[in-house]
Short mmCIF file of C-alpha atoms in Angstrom, two decimals:
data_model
loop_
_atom_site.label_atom_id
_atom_site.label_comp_id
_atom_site.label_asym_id
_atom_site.label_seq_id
_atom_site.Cartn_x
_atom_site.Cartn_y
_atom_site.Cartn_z
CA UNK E 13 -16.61 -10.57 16.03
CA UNK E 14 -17.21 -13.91 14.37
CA UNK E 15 -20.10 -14.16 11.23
CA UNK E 16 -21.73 -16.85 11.40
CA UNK E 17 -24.58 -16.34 9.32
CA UNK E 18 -23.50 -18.36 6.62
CA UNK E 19 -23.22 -14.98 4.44
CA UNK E 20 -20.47 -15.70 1.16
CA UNK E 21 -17.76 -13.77 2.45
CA UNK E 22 -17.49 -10.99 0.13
CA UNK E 23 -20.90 -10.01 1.88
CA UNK E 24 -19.41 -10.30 5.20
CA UNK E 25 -16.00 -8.88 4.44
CA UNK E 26 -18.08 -5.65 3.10
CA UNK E 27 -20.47 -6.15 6.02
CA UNK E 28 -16.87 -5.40 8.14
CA UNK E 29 -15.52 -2.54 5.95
CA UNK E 30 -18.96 -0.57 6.41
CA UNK E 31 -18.53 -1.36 10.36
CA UNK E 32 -14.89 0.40 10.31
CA UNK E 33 -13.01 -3.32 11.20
CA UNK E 34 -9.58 -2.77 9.91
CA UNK E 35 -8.64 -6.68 10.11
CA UNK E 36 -10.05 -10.16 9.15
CA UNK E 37 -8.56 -13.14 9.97
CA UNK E 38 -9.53 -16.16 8.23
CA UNK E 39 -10.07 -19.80 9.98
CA UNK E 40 -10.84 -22.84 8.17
CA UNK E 41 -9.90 -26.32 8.17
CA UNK E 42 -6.04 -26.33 6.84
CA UNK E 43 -5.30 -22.87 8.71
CA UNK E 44 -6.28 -24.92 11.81
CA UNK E 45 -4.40 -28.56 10.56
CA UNK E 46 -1.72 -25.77 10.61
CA UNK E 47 -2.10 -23.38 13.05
CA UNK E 48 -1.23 -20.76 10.52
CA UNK E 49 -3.89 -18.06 9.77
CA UNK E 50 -4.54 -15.40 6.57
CA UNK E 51 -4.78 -12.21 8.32
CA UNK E 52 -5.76 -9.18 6.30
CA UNK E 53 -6.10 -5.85 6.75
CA UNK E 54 -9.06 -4.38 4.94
CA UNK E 55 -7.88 -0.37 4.73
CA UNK E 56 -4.90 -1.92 2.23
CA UNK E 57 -5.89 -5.44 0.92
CA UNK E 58 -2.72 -6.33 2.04
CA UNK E 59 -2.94 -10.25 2.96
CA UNK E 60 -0.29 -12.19 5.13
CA UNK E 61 -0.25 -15.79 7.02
CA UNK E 62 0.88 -16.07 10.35
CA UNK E 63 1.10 -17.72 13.74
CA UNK E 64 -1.40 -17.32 16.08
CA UNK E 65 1.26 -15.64 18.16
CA UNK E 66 2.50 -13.23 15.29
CA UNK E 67 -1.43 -11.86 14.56
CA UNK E 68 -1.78 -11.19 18.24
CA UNK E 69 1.21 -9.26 18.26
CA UNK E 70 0.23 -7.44 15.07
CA UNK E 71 -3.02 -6.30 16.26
CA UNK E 72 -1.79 -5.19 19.66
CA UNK E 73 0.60 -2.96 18.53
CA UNK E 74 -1.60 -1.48 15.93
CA UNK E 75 -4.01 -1.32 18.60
CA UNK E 76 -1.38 0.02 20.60
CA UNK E 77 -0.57 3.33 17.88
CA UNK E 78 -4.18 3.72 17.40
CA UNK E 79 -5.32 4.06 20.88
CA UNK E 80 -2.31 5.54 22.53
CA UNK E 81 -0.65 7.83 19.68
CA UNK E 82 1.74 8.73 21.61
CA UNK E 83 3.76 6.47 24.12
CA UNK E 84 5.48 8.49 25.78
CA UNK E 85 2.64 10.17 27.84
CA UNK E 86 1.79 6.90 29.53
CA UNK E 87 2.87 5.59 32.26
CA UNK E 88 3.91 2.16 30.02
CA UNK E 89 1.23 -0.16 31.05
CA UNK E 90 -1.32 -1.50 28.79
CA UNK E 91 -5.40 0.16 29.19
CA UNK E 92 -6.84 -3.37 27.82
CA UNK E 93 -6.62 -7.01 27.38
CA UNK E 94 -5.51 -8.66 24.20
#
């Protein structure tokens, strides 16, 4: 989801926590000049910078664990779009 309320962000980062979104990523004008992007995940504060590439990645395969725990009783195919 994208805020665009114009909230500070500490209101809209809570806003996120209380909705159960695990991840943020942030966009502004020199993560775009370089296509670089502060991804953070909100259950540890932990805060990285990556490719656009790299984030997708990261979220997919934590999508991945969370919505099929257990690989091996599928049939290897993906259930959704990333």
């Amino acid at each position: 989801a994208v805020d665009t309320t114009g909230r500070k962000l500490e209101k809209q980062i809570k806003t996120a926590v209380k909705k159960g979104i695990n991840y943020v990523i942030f966009i502004g004008e020199a993560e775009l000049a370089e296509a670089r992007f502060k991804l953070k995940n909100l259950d540890t504060g932990e805060e990285e910078t990556h490719g656009r590439e790299r984030i997708v990645t990261i979220l997919s395969d934590k999508r991945r664990k969370h919505v099929l725990p257990n690989a091996s009783e599928t049939d290897g195919e993906d259930d959704f779009d990333v």
